[in-house]
PDB file of C-alpha atoms in Angstrom:
ATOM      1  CA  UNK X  18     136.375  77.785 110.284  1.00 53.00           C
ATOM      2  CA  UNK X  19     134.949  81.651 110.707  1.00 53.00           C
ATOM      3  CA  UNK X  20     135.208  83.788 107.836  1.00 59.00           C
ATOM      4  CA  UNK X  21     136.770  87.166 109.155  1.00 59.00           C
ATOM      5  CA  UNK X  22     134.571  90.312 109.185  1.00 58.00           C
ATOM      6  CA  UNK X  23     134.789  91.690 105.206  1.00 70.00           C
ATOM      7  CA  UNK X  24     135.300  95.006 104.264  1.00 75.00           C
ATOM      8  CA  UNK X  25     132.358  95.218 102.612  1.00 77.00           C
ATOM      9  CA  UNK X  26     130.664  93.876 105.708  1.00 81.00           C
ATOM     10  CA  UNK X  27     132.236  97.028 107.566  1.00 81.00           C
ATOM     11  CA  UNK X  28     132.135  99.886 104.551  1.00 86.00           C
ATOM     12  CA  UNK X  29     128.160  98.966 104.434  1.00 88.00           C
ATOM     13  CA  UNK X  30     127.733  99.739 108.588  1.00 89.00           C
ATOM     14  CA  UNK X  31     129.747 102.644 107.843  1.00 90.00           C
ATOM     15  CA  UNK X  32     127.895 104.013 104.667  1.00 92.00           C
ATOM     16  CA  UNK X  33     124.309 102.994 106.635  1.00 94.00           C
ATOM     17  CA  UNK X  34     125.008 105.145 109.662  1.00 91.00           C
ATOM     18  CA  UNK X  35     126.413 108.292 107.517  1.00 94.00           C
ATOM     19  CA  UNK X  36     123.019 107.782 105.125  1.00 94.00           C
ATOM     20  CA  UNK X  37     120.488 107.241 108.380  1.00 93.00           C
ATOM     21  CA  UNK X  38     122.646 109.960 110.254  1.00 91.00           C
ATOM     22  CA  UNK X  39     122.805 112.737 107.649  1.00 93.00           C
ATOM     23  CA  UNK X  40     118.814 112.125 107.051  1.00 93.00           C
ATOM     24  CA  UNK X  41     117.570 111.693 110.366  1.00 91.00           C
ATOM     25  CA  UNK X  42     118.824 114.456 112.245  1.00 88.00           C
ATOM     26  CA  UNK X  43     117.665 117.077 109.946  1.00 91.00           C
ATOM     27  CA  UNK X  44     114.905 115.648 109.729  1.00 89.00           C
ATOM     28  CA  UNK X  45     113.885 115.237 113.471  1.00 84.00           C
ATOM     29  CA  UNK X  46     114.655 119.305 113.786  1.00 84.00           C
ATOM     30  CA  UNK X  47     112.956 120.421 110.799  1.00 87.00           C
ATOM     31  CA  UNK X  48     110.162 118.770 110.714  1.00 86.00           C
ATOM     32  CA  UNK X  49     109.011 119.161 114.541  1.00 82.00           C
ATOM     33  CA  UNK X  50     105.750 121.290 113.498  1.00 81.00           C
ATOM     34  CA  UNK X  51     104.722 118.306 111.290  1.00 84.00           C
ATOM     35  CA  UNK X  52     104.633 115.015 113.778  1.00 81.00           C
ATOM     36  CA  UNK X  53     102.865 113.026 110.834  1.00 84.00           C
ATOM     37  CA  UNK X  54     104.809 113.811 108.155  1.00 89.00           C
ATOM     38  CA  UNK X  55     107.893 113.714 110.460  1.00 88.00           C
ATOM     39  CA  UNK X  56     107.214 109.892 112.068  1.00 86.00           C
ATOM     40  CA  UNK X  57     106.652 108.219 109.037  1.00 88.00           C
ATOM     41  CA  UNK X  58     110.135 109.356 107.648  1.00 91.00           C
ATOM     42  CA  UNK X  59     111.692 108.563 111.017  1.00 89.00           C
ATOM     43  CA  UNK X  60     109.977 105.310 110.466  1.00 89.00           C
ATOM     44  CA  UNK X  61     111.192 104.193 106.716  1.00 92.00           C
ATOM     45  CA  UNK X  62     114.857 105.554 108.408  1.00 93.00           C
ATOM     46  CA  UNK X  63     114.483 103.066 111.229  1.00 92.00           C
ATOM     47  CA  UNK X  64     113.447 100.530 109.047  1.00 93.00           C
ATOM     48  CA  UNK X  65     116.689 100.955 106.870  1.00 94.00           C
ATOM     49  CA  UNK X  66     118.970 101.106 109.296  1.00 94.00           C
ATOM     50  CA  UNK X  67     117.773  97.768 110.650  1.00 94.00           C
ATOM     51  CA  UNK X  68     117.840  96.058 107.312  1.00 95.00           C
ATOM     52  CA  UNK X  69     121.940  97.533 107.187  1.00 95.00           C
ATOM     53  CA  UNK X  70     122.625  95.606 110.026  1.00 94.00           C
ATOM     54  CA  UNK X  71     120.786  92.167 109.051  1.00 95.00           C
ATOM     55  CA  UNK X  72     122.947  93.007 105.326  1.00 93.00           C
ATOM     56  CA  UNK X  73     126.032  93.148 107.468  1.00 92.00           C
ATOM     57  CA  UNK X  74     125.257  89.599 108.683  1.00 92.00           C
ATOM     58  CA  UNK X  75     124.835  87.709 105.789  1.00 90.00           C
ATOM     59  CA  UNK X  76     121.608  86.618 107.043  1.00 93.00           C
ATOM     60  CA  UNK X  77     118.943  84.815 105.440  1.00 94.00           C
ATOM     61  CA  UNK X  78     115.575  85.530 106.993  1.00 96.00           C
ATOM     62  CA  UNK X  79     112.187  83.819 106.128  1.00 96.00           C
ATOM     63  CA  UNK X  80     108.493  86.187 107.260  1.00 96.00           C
ATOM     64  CA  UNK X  81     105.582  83.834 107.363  1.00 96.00           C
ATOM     65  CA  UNK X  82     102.077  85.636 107.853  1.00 93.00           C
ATOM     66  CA  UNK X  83     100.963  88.851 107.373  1.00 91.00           C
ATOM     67  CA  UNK X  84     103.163  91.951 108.160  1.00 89.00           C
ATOM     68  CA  UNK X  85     101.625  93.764 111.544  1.00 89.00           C
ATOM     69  CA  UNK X  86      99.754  96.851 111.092  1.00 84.00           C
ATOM     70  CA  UNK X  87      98.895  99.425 113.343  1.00 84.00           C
ATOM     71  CA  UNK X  88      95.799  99.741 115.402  1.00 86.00           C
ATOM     72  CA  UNK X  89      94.756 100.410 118.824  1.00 86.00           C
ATOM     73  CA  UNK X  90      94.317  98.591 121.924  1.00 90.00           C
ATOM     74  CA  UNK X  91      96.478  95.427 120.340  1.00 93.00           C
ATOM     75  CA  UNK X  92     100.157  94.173 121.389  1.00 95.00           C
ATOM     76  CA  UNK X  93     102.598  92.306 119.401  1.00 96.00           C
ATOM     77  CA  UNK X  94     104.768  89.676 121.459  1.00 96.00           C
ATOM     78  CA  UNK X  95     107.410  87.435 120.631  1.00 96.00           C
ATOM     79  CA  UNK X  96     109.650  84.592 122.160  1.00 96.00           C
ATOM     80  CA  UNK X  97     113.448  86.410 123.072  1.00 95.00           C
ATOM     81  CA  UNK X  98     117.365  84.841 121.802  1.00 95.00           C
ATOM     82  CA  UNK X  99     118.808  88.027 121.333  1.00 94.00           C
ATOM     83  CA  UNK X 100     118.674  91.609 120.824  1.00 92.00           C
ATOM     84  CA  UNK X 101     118.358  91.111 116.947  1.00 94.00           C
ATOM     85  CA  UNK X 102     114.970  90.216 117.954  1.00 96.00           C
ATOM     86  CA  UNK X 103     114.156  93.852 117.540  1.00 94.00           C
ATOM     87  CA  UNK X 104     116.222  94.271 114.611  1.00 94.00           C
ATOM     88  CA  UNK X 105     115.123  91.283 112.868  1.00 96.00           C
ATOM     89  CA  UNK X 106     111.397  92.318 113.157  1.00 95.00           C
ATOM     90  CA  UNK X 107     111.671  96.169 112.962  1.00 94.00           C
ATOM     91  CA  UNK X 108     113.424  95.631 109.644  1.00 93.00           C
ATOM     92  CA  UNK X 109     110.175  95.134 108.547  1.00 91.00           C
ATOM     93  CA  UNK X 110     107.536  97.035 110.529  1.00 90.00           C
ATOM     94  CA  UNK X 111     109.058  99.887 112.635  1.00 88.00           C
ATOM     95  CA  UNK X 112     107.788  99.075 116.105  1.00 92.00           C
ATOM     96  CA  UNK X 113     107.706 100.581 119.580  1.00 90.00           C
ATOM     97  CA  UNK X 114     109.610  98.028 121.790  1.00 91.00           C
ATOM     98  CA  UNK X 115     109.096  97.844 125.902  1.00 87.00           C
ATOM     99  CA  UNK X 116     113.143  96.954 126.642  1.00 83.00           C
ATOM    100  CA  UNK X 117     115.437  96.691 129.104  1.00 80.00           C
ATOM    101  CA  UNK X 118     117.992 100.325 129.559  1.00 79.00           C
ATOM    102  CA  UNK X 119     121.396  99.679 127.919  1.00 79.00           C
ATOM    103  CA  UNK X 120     124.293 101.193 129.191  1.00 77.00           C
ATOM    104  CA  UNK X 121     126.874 102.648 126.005  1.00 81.00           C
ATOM    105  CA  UNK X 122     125.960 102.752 122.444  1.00 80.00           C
ATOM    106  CA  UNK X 123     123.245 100.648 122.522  1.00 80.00           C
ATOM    107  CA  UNK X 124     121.991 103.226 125.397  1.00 78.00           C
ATOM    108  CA  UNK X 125     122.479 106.185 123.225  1.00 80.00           C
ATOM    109  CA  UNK X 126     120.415 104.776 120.610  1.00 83.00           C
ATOM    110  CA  UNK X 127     117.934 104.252 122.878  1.00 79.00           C
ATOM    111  CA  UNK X 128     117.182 107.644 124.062  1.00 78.00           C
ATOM    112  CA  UNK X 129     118.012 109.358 120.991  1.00 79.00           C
ATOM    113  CA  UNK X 130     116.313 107.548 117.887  1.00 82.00           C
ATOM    114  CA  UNK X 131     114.731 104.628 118.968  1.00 84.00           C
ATOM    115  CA  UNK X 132     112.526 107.258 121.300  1.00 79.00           C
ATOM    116  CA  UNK X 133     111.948 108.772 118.643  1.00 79.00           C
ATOM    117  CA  UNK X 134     109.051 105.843 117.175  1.00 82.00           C
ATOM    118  CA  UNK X 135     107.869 105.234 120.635  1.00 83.00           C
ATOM    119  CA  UNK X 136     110.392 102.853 122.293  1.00 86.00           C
ATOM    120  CA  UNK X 137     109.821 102.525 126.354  1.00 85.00           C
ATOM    121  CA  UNK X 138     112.717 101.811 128.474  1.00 79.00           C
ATOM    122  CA  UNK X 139     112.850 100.690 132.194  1.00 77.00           C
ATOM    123  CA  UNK X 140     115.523  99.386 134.545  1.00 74.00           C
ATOM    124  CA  UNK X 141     114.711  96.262 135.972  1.00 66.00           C
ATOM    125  CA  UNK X 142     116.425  96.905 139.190  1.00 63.00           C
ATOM    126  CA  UNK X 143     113.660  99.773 139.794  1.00 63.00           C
ATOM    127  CA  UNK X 144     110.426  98.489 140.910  1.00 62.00           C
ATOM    128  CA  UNK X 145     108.839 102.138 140.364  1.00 71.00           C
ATOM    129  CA  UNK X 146     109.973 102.118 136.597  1.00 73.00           C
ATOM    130  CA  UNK X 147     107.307  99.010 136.520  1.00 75.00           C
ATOM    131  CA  UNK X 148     104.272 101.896 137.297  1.00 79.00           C
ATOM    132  CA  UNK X 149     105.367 104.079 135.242  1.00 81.00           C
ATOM    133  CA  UNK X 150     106.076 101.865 131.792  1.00 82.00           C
ATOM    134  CA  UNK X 151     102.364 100.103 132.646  1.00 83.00           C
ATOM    135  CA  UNK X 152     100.859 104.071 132.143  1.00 86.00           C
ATOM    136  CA  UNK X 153     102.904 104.182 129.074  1.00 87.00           C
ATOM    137  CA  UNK X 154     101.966 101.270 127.758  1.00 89.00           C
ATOM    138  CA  UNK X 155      97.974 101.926 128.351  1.00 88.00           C
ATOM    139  CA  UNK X 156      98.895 105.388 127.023  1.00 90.00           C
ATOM    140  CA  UNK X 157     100.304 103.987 124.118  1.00 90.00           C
ATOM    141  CA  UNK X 158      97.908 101.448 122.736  1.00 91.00           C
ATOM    142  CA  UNK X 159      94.732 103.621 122.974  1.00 90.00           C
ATOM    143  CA  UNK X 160      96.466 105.601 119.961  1.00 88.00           C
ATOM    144  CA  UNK X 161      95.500 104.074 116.183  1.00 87.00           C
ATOM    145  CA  UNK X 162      98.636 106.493 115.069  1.00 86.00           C
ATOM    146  CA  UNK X 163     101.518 105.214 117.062  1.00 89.00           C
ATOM    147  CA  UNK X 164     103.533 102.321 115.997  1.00 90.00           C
ATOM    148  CA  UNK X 165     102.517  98.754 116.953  1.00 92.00           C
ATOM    149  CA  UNK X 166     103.730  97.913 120.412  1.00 93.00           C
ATOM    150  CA  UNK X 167     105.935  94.808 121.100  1.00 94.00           C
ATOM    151  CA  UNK X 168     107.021  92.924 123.812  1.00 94.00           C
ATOM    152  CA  UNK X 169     109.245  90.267 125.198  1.00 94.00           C
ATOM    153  CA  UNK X 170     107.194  88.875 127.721  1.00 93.00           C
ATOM    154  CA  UNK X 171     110.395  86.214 128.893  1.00 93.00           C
ATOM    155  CA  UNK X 172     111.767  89.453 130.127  1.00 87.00           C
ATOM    156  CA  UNK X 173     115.591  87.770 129.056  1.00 89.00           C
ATOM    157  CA  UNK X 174     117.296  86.056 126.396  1.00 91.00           C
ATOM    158  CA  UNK X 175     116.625  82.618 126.415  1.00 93.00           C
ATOM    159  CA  UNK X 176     118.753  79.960 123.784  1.00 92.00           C
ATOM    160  CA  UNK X 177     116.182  79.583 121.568  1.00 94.00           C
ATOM    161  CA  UNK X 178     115.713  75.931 122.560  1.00 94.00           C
ATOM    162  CA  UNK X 179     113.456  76.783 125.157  1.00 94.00           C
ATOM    163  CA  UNK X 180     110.848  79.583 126.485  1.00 94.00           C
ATOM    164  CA  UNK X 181     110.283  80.429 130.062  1.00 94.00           C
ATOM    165  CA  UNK X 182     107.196  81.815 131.634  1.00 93.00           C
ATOM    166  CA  UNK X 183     105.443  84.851 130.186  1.00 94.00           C
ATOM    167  CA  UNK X 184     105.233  87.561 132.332  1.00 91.00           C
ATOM    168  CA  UNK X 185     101.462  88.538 132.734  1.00 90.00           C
ATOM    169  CA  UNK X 186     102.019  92.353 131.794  1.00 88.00           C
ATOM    170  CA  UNK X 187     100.675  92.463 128.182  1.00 90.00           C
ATOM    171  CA  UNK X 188      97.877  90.182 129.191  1.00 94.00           C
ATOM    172  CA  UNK X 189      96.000  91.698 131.809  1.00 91.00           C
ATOM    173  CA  UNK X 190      95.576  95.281 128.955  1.00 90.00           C
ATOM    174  CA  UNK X 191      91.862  94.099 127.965  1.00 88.00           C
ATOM    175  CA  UNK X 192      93.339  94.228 124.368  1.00 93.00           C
ATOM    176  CA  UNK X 193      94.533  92.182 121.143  1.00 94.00           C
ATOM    177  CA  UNK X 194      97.479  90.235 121.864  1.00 95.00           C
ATOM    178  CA  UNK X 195      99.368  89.033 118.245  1.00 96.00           C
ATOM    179  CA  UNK X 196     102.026  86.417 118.734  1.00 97.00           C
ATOM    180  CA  UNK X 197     105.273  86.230 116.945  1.00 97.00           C
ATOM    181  CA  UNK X 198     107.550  83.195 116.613  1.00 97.00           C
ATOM    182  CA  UNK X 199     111.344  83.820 116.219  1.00 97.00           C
ATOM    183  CA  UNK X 200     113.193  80.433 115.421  1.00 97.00           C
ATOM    184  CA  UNK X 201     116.909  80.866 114.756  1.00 96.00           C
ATOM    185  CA  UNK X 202     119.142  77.846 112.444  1.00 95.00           C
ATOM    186  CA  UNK X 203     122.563  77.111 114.133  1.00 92.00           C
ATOM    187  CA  UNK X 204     123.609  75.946 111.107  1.00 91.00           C
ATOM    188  CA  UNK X 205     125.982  79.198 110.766  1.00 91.00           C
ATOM    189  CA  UNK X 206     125.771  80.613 114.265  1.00 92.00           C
ATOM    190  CA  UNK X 207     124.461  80.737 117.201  1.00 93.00           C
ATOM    191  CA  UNK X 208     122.339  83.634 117.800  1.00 94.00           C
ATOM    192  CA  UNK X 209     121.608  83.439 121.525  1.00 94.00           C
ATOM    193  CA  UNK X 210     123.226  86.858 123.549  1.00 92.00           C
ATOM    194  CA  UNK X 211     124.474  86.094 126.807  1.00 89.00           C
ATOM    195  CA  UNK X 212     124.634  89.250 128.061  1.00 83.00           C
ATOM    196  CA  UNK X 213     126.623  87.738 131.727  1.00 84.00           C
ATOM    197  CA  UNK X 214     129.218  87.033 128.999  1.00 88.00           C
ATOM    198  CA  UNK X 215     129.456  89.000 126.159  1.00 88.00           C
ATOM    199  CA  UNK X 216     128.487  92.668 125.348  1.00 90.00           C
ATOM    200  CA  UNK X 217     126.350  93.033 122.508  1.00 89.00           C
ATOM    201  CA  UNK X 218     129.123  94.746 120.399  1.00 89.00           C
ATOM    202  CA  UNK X 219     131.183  91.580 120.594  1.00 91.00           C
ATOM    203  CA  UNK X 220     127.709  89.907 119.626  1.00 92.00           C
ATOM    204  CA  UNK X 221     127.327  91.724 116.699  1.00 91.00           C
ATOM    205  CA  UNK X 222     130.959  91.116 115.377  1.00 89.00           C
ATOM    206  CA  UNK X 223     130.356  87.382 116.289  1.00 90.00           C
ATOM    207  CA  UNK X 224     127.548  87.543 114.058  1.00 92.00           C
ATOM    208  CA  UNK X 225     129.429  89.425 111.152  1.00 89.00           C
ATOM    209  CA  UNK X 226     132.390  86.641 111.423  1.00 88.00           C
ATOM    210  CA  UNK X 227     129.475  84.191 110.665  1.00 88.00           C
ATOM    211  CA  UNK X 228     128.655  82.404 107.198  1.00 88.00           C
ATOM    212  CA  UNK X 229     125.271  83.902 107.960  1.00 91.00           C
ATOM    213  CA  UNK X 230     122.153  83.906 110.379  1.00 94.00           C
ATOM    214  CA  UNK X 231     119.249  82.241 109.558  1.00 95.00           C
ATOM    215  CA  UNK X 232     116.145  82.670 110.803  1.00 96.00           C
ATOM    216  CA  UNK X 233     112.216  82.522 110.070  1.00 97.00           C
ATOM    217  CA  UNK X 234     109.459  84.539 111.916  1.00 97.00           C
ATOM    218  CA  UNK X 235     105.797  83.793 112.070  1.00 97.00           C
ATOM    219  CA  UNK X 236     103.174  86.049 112.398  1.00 97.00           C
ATOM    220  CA  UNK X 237     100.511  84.136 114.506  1.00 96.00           C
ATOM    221  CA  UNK X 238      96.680  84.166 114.397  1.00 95.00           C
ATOM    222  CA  UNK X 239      96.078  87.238 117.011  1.00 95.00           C
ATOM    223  CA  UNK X 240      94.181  86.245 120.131  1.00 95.00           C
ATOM    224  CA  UNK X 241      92.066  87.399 122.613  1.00 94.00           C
ATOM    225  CA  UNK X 242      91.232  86.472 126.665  1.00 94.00           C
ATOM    226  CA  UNK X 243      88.611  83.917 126.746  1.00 93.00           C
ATOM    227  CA  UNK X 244      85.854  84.720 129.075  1.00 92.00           C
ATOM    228  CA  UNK X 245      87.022  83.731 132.992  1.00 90.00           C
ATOM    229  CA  UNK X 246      90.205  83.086 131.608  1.00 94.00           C
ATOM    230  CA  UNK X 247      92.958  85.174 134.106  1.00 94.00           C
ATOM    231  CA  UNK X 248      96.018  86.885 132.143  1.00 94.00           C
ATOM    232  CA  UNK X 249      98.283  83.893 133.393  1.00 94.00           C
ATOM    233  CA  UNK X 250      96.314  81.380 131.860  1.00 95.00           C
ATOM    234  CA  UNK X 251      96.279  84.041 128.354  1.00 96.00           C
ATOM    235  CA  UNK X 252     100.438  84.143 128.573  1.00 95.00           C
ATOM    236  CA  UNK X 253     100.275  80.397 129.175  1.00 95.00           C
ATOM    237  CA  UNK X 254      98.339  79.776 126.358  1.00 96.00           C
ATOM    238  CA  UNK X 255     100.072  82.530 123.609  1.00 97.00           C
ATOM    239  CA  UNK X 256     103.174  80.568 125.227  1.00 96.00           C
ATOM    240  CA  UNK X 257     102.516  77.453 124.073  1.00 96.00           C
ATOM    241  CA  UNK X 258     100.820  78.842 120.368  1.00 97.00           C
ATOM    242  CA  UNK X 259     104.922  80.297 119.952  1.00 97.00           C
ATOM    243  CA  UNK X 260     106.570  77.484 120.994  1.00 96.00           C
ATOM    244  CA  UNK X 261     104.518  74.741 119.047  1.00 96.00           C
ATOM    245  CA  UNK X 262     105.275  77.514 115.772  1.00 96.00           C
ATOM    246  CA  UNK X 263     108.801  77.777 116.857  1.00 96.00           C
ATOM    247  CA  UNK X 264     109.545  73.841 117.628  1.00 95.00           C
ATOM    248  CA  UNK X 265     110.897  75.221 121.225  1.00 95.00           C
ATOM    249  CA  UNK X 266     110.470  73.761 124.864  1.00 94.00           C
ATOM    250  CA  UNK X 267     107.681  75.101 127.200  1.00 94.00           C
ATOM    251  CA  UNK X 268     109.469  75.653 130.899  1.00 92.00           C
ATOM    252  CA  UNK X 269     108.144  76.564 133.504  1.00 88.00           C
ATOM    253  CA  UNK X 270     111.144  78.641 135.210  1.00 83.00           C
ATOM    254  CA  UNK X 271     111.456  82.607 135.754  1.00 77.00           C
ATOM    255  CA  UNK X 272     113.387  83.900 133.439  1.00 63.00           C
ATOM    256  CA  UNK X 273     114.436  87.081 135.847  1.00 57.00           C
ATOM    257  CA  UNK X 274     116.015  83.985 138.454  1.00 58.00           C
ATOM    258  CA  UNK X 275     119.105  84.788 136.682  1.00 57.00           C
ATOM    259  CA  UNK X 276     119.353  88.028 137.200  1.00 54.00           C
ATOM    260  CA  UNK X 277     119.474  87.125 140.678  1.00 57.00           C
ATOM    261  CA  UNK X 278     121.785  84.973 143.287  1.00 60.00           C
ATOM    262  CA  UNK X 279     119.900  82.338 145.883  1.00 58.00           C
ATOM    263  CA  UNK X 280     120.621  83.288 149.892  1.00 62.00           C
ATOM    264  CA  UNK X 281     123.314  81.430 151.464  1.00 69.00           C
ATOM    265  CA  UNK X 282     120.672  79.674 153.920  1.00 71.00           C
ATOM    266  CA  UNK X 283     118.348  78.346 150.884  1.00 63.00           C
ATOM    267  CA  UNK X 284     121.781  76.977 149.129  1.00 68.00           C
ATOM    268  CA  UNK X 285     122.512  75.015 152.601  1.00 76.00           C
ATOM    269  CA  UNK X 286     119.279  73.966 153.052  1.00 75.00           C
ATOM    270  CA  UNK X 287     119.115  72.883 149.407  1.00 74.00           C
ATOM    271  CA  UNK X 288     122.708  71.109 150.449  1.00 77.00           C
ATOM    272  CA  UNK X 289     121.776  69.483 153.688  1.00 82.00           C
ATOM    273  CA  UNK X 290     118.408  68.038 152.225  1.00 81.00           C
ATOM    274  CA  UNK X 291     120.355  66.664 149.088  1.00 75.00           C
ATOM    275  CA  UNK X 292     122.975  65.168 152.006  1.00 79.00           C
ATOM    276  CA  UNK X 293     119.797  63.361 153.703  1.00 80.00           C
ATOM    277  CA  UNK X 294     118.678  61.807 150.654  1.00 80.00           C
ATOM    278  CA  UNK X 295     121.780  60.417 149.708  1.00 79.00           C
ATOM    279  CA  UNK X 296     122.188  59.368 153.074  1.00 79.00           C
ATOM    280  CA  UNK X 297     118.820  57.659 153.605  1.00 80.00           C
ATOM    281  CA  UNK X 298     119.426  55.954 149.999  1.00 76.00           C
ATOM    282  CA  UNK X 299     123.082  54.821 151.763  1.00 73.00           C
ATOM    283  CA  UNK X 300     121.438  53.162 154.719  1.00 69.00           C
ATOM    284  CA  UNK X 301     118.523  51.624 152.627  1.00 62.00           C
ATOM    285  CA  UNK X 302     121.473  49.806 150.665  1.00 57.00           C
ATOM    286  CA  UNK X 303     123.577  49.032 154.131  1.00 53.00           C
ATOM    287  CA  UNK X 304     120.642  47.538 155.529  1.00 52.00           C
ATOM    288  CA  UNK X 305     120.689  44.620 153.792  1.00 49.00           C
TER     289      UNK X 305
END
């Protein structure tokens, strides 16, 4: 049996946004002359706001390791369930994330405050938004002052039972790649987002009319390429460190295939050879 979103649950969302609202806004006008003293308050608001919405869960999450810091030319990735990835790990260290553009809300946030510490957006369905977020991303990591940079190299939401192959992106930089493992308990709830099923608003109440979420992340040993080693063998190996942490299932599928339906002639071919086999198997057995 669900327990039915609390009042508290929603007068603590409620009181978070009025608090981060009423402070951040002023504070990204006033303070435009003074981008240090500006980013670290935008920062600590970032962080708060996050921790609001893990509160309004209930959840229970364990940090192994020690908390990222920021330097240059290094690159924080992490296996992908949901969304509250970000939130999860920003809760503690306010990070600039490479995600996908949300339409709605979640878009609005985007381009507003989450810009505001460095966030990069792109559209998948734009191959020249994949130029432009690689000079950002170079841009980005050359400077010891901007927030530490992470990525979701799976490039989807996968269940958490399994991770699909890295995209080679953050691996062909010439710089410090940290890994982070996110393993989620479905004791409560299930934290995967499918996003082909549910918006992330009706993910977020799912997750409020939860017991709780519970979840540990590790902070890996940070790696580096081995000499001739190419950037798929790098994501192959940081892979398999986060999935050995995470107790998940190394796969070696695309994660973007769902994003994406097969041609009519590959499904009949697929059909027609699957029709010969059993047929062959049919005749074997007839023979006799």
């Amino acid at each position: 049996m669900k327990p039915p979103v609390q009042l508290w649950m929603v007068i603590l969302l409620a009181v978070g946004w009025v608090v981060f609202l009423g402070l951040f806004i002023p504070l990204h006008h006033v303070l435009k002359g003074y981008d240090e003293i500006r980013q670290k308050l935008e920062r600590g608001l970032v962080e708060f706001m996050c921790s609001v919405f893990v509160a309004s869960w209930t959840a229970v999450v364990r940090y192994h390791g020690p908390r990222p810091s920021r330097r240059s030319r290094q690159v924080y990735v992490a296996n992908h369930t949901s969304m509250i990835d970000f939130i999860i790990l920003e809760q503690m260290t306010a990070f600039a994330v490479i995600m996908q553009k949300h339409p709605g809300w979640v878009g609005l946030l985007q381009t507003t405050i989450l810009e505001s510490v460095g966030c990069i957006w792109f559209n998948r369905t734009e191959a020249k938004d994949r130029e432009i977020v690689s000079r950002k991303i170079k841009q980005h990591i050359e400077d010891p002052n901007n927030n530490p940079l992470l990525i979701f190299p799976e490039g989807t939401c996968v269940n958490n039972e399994y991770t699909v192959m890295f995209k080679k992106g953050a691996f062909e930089l010439g710089c410090t790649v940290c890994p982070i493992a996110i393993k989620y308990n479905k004791i409560f709830v299930d934290a995967f987002w499918n996003s082909k099923k549910q918006s992330f608003t009706m993910h977020l109440v799912r997750l409020m009319t939860s017991w709780a979420v519970v979840c540990d992340v590790w902070y890996l040993e940070p790696q580096t390429s081995r000499p001739s080693e190419t950037p798929i063998e790098f994501a192959e190996r940081v892979r398999s460190l986060i999935a050995k942490r995470a107790g998940i299932k190394k796969v070696p599928w695309d994660g973007y295939l769902k994003y994406y339906k097969p041609s009519p002639k590959l499904t009949e071919k697929k059909q027609q050879k699957f029709a010969e086999s059993i047929l062959c198997r049919m005749e074997g057995k007839w023979s006799f």
